[in-house]
Amino acid sequence: MSLRRVGILTGGGDCSGLNAVIRAVTRTAIIQYKAEVVGLENGFDGLIFGRTLTLTTANTKDILTLGGTILGTTNKGNPFAYREFNDQGEIVIRDLSSQAMDTFRRLELDCLFVVGGEGTLELAHTFQQMGMPVVGIPKTIDNDLEGTDYTFGYQTAVQVACDALDRLHTTGRSHDRVMILEVMGRNAGWIALEAGLAGGAHIILIPEISYNLDHIVTKIQHRLRGGSPYSIIMVAEGAREQGGACITQGSAEGRLQGVEQLGGVGFYLANQIRARIPLEVRTTVLGHIQRGGTPTAFDRVLGTRLGVAAVDAAARKEFGTMVALKTPDIVLVPLAELAGICRTVPIDHQLIRTAESIGVNLGREVM
Ligand code: F6P
């Protein structure tokens, strides 16, 4: 088992714990295998344009607790369909994948560690099929990746959202208001559901269960009659009304990424509630605060375990795989089994039953 030189990139939206992974990969490769470590900057852009940074135990020594990624990242850089605006403001799409392959060969890497979510790992799988040895490392606050119990970054996001709810409770209770907290998660309701439960939300709306406004209004009125004139609503950015569509921002950046940016359902819902109940309603959009800052202890340990396991997998030449948490173990899952799957909250998930059992309304008739 040997390794000479390995590469690592972080792709897609950042999250807390990425630096823990970079540190673990670097230290394991150097300490256990005497290998060199090359960081590719800004996701696959680093591979396309040959932008690198040599990683050492010295320049990764203080990054365990640091949010973000010292390598930089982008969620625009798909080498197979690289999108740019031209001078006329039109989107131009080019295939730069052979340029990326050339860089990989020129750097004489034994393996590329690709740290990313669904989209980034799908790209990793395609490169693997083209002959580039890759090992994937799952990352996303959304926790929507198939094959792993948890992605690192998720727990930190849940903690941040839970802290926000704790604060909204005190101000909401003082003013007798309906307080709405909109959180990220794209098409998966994991953050909203788990943070909503942890933070004692009275109503939790997730993309997997389209909401009916009548049930939300009934729950708020029920609380009002019971002497609690304030309510806390946790809403996932991807939540939608029955028969309705997700609220998107329609931004130029979204068009460039080829992925619509979600956001705004918290304000939409506030207007809907105001039209039905004479209570003051306020919306807080937590946004990227969920992605930044210090990772929780859980995410630091998970990131470290995944980083070490990825280097060991590369030394055993187990390429085309992703390291994953199958509690209590770290296992290898073929990248081919994950492609294109978004792991949303199953409708019969125990978290859903738990929430409804304790009286949390999920925007539907209580079962
Ligand atoms: O996938 C992670 C995520 O934070 C989603 O929850 C969110 O919808 C999206 O990224 C936001 O992306 P951007 O950073 O491009 O606004």
XYZ file of C-alpha atoms and ligand atoms in Angstrom:
383
model
C 0.000 0.000 0.000
C 1.636 3.204 -1.104
C 0.790 6.710 -2.226
C 3.132 9.209 -3.870
C 1.079 12.302 -4.565
C -2.620 12.926 -4.007
C -4.924 15.819 -4.849
C -7.918 17.212 -3.011
C -10.647 19.668 -3.985
C -13.757 20.996 -2.265
C -16.736 21.627 -4.547
C -20.263 23.045 -4.307
C -21.560 25.197 -1.463
C -19.249 25.337 1.534
C -20.148 24.053 4.993
C -18.551 23.752 8.397
C -16.118 20.851 8.675
C -14.470 21.128 5.247
C -11.183 22.237 6.798
C -11.295 19.333 9.240
C -11.389 17.022 6.202
C -8.560 18.872 4.405
C -6.449 18.669 7.560
C -7.175 14.955 8.085
C -6.426 14.059 4.451
C -3.191 16.072 4.501
C -1.929 14.714 7.804
C -2.811 11.085 7.030
C -1.237 11.215 3.564
C 1.958 12.761 4.937
C 2.270 10.973 8.304
C 1.062 7.489 7.304
C 2.096 7.301 3.626
C 4.865 9.912 3.217
C 2.878 11.272 0.256
C 2.676 14.804 -1.127
C -0.668 16.591 -1.067
C -1.813 19.021 -3.730
C -4.850 21.199 -3.058
C -6.877 22.254 -6.120
C -8.354 25.716 -5.665
C -12.023 26.627 -6.108
C -13.423 23.172 -6.773
C -13.061 21.757 -10.284
C -11.936 25.201 -11.478
C -8.570 24.367 -9.893
C -8.344 21.263 -12.046
C -9.482 23.012 -15.212
C -7.130 25.980 -14.869
C -4.315 24.250 -12.948
C -4.570 26.391 -9.802
C -2.937 24.524 -6.949
C -1.680 24.927 -3.410
C 0.756 22.489 -1.786
C -0.732 21.288 1.482
C 1.538 20.507 4.427
C 1.156 19.771 8.118
C 2.317 23.360 8.669
C -0.261 25.151 6.549
C -3.120 22.927 7.774
C -2.234 23.034 11.441
C -4.711 25.628 12.709
C -7.695 24.927 10.516
C -9.644 22.263 12.411
C -12.037 24.769 13.955
C -12.145 27.125 10.987
C -15.361 27.407 8.943
C -15.325 27.549 5.127
C -12.603 25.896 3.072
C -9.009 27.081 2.749
C -9.069 25.726 -0.826
C -12.047 27.796 -1.884
C -15.049 26.357 -3.701
C -17.643 27.140 -6.332
C -20.996 25.748 -7.292
C -20.681 27.009 -10.863
C -17.698 25.046 -12.131
C -18.988 21.978 -13.978
C -16.045 21.075 -16.274
C -18.389 19.213 -18.657
C -20.664 22.212 -19.096
C -18.712 25.251 -17.969
C -21.086 28.219 -17.894
C -19.980 31.811 -18.330
C -21.638 35.074 -19.310
C -20.244 36.557 -22.542
C -19.994 40.310 -23.227
C -23.601 40.359 -24.435
C -24.803 38.885 -21.116
C -25.647 35.541 -22.717
C -24.701 32.245 -21.089
C -22.013 30.348 -23.006
C -21.494 26.668 -22.182
C -18.181 24.881 -22.917
C -16.856 21.359 -22.237
C -13.525 21.786 -20.412
C -13.284 18.250 -19.038
C -10.277 17.261 -21.179
C -8.445 20.328 -19.838
C -9.170 19.040 -16.310
C -7.928 15.554 -17.240
C -4.718 17.105 -18.640
C -4.064 18.933 -15.359
C -4.618 15.719 -13.386
C -2.050 13.887 -15.551
C 0.420 16.766 -15.485
C 0.315 16.862 -11.675
C 1.019 13.085 -11.643
C -1.568 12.446 -8.970
C -2.309 8.895 -7.764
C -5.776 9.916 -6.743
C -8.124 12.880 -6.402
C -10.205 13.316 -3.244
C -13.403 15.092 -4.164
C -15.209 16.618 -1.214
C -18.701 17.583 -2.228
C -22.429 17.090 -2.346
C -24.630 15.358 -4.891
C -23.603 17.464 -7.916
C -19.880 17.456 -7.179
C -19.802 13.708 -6.511
C -21.662 13.057 -9.755
C -18.873 14.922 -11.561
C -16.326 12.851 -9.631
C -18.055 9.694 -10.817
C -17.932 10.849 -14.436
C -14.196 11.597 -14.144
C -13.671 8.157 -12.574
C -15.354 6.610 -15.618
C -12.929 8.585 -17.810
C -9.986 6.992 -15.979
C -9.263 9.418 -13.156
C -8.963 7.540 -9.826
C -11.224 9.337 -7.339
C -12.483 8.877 -3.803
C -15.504 10.950 -2.780
C -16.078 12.526 0.623
C -19.705 13.526 1.371
C -20.400 17.110 2.363
C -23.525 19.240 2.589
C -25.586 21.034 5.191
C -28.662 19.593 3.461
C -27.906 15.984 4.572
C -29.519 14.816 1.340
C -26.817 12.420 0.147
C -27.605 8.770 -0.400
C -25.348 6.136 1.167
C -24.332 7.908 4.385
C -26.192 8.344 7.671
C -25.025 11.942 7.949
C -22.968 14.416 5.934
C -20.637 16.679 7.870
C -21.819 20.284 8.030
C -25.394 19.195 8.653
C -25.160 19.001 12.415
C -23.583 22.445 12.616
C -26.387 23.886 10.474
C -28.994 22.225 12.697
C -27.352 23.682 15.792
C -27.283 27.177 14.282
C -30.964 26.911 13.306
C -31.848 25.587 16.750
C -30.033 28.502 18.429
C -31.976 30.904 16.196
C -35.278 29.309 17.251
C -34.336 29.638 20.918
C -33.931 33.367 20.353
C -37.135 33.704 18.333
C -39.093 32.061 21.162
C -38.196 34.793 23.650
C -38.917 37.730 21.349
C -42.031 36.065 19.868
C -43.438 35.324 23.324
C -42.753 38.880 24.535
C -44.645 40.454 21.604
C -47.347 37.805 21.083
C -46.236 37.359 17.484
C -46.086 34.579 14.967
C -42.375 34.119 14.258
C -41.311 32.331 11.085
C -37.790 31.002 10.597
C -36.818 30.028 7.036
C -33.904 27.615 6.773
C -31.947 26.062 3.917
C -31.979 22.444 2.759
C -33.049 22.720 -0.887
C -35.498 19.911 -1.612
C -34.887 18.079 1.659
C -36.471 18.951 4.985
C -33.820 17.480 7.295
C -32.551 20.779 8.732
C -36.061 22.176 9.268
C -37.342 18.980 10.838
C -34.482 18.242 13.168
C -33.784 21.857 14.190
C -37.518 22.483 14.483
C -37.832 19.576 16.887
C -34.743 20.627 18.837
C -35.943 24.224 19.040
C -39.551 23.458 20.012
C -41.236 24.853 16.865
C -45.026 24.580 16.942
C -45.304 24.201 13.180
C -42.672 22.679 10.858
C -43.057 22.838 7.080
C -40.841 20.656 4.894
C -40.673 20.091 1.124
C -41.731 16.458 1.505
C -45.188 17.436 2.861
C -46.921 20.220 0.910
C -48.706 22.416 3.391
C -52.359 23.349 3.644
C -52.766 26.848 5.106
C -55.988 25.870 6.899
C -54.077 23.490 9.197
C -51.468 26.114 9.997
C -54.152 28.682 10.833
C -56.037 26.127 12.964
C -52.892 25.342 14.948
C -52.152 29.039 15.619
C -55.782 29.668 16.643
C -55.729 26.626 18.890
C -52.660 28.004 20.656
C -54.326 31.402 20.916
C -57.429 29.909 22.564
C -55.199 27.925 24.913
C -53.591 31.146 26.180
C -50.445 31.124 24.020
C -50.808 34.044 21.633
C -47.434 33.421 20.012
C -46.351 30.661 17.642
C -43.062 29.565 16.159
C -42.989 28.255 12.592
C -39.961 26.565 11.071
C -40.144 26.500 7.288
C -37.701 24.857 4.894
C -36.803 26.988 1.855
C -38.110 24.207 -0.402
C -41.498 23.947 1.317
C -44.517 24.624 -0.860
C -48.252 24.933 -0.572
C -50.433 22.081 -1.768
C -50.766 22.542 -5.526
C -48.175 25.337 -5.487
C -44.547 25.635 -6.530
C -41.335 26.384 -4.617
C -40.555 30.067 -4.207
C -37.355 30.946 -6.069
C -35.265 34.077 -6.343
C -34.957 34.096 -10.129
C -31.418 35.498 -9.889
C -28.832 35.816 -12.662
C -26.455 33.751 -10.517
C -29.036 30.994 -10.330
C -29.326 30.993 -14.114
C -25.539 30.825 -14.428
C -25.374 27.859 -12.058
C -28.214 26.204 -13.929
C -29.881 25.680 -10.541
C -32.635 27.969 -9.277
C -31.876 29.600 -5.933
C -34.630 28.865 -3.467
C -35.808 31.395 -0.900
C -38.733 33.579 0.062
C -41.295 31.074 1.287
C -41.043 32.565 4.799
C -42.272 35.958 3.547
C -44.904 34.367 1.321
C -46.260 32.376 4.243
C -46.256 35.440 6.511
C -48.544 37.252 4.079
C -50.824 34.253 3.850
C -51.155 34.081 7.648
C -51.657 37.854 8.035
C -54.570 37.645 5.622
C -56.267 35.069 7.855
C -55.391 35.955 11.476
C -55.138 39.383 13.152
C -51.719 38.675 14.651
C -48.385 40.271 13.889
C -46.167 37.978 11.846
C -42.406 38.327 11.399
C -40.032 36.371 9.171
C -36.337 35.653 9.692
C -34.327 34.092 6.869
C -31.302 32.355 8.349
C -29.514 31.924 5.011
C -25.783 31.364 4.832
C -25.309 31.770 8.581
C -26.089 28.030 8.609
C -23.065 27.351 6.422
C -20.426 29.525 8.069
C -18.461 29.426 11.274
C -17.030 26.870 13.638
C -18.101 23.260 13.147
C -19.675 21.372 16.046
C -17.565 18.674 17.711
C -19.612 16.037 15.856
C -18.789 17.549 12.453
C -15.106 17.943 13.317
C -14.875 14.279 14.296
C -16.943 13.079 11.322
C -14.856 15.162 8.895
C -11.647 13.833 10.418
C -12.825 10.198 10.284
C -13.941 10.564 6.658
C -10.649 12.221 5.656
C -8.540 9.459 7.205
C -10.729 6.711 5.713
C -10.538 8.300 2.254
C -6.725 8.267 2.242
C -6.680 4.648 3.466
C -9.135 3.720 0.673
C -6.882 5.393 -1.912
C -3.843 3.504 -0.592
C -5.812 0.269 -1.086
C -6.720 1.523 -4.600
C -10.443 1.367 -3.837
C -11.326 4.109 -6.311
C -14.737 5.124 -7.619
C -16.044 5.062 -4.067
C -17.302 7.449 -1.413
C -16.458 7.165 2.271
C -19.648 7.134 4.321
C -20.919 6.933 7.873
C -22.848 3.751 8.582
C -23.039 4.198 12.318
C -20.795 3.303 14.061
C -18.482 2.534 11.114
C -16.995 4.400 8.182
C -17.626 2.317 5.060
C -17.092 2.619 1.296
C -20.035 3.047 -1.076
C -19.644 2.875 -4.901
C -20.134 6.340 -6.432
C -22.237 4.660 -9.118
C -24.905 3.881 -6.509
C -25.340 7.525 -5.544
C -25.546 9.274 -8.880
C -28.485 11.641 -9.180
C -30.203 10.557 -5.953
C -31.423 13.228 -3.550
C -32.201 11.673 -0.168
C -35.260 13.517 1.060
C -37.062 12.785 4.342
C -39.114 9.593 3.913
C -42.762 10.300 4.668
C -42.852 7.501 7.238
C -39.625 8.617 8.925
C -39.524 8.355 12.682
C -38.719 12.080 12.992
C -42.057 12.880 11.324
C -43.956 10.524 13.636
C -42.082 11.977 16.610
C -43.006 15.548 15.695
C -46.696 14.797 15.187
C -46.858 12.631 18.313
C -45.930 15.624 20.458
C -48.406 17.915 18.709
C -46.148 19.692 16.201
C -48.174 20.579 13.113
C -46.590 19.730 9.757
C -49.042 21.732 7.676
C -51.355 18.789 7.241
C -54.247 17.210 9.065
C -53.031 15.512 12.204
C -52.851 11.768 11.507
O -26.795 22.857 -0.866
C -26.430 23.707 0.157
C -27.196 24.991 0.102
O -26.833 25.786 1.207
C -28.716 24.830 0.043
O -29.287 24.522 1.291
C -29.126 26.164 -0.525
O -30.351 26.083 -1.216
C -28.009 26.464 -1.491
O -26.887 25.719 -1.074
C -27.634 27.934 -1.551
O -26.666 28.098 -2.501
P -25.867 29.464 -2.742
O -24.716 29.466 -1.792
O -25.442 29.375 -4.145
O -26.809 30.580 -2.444
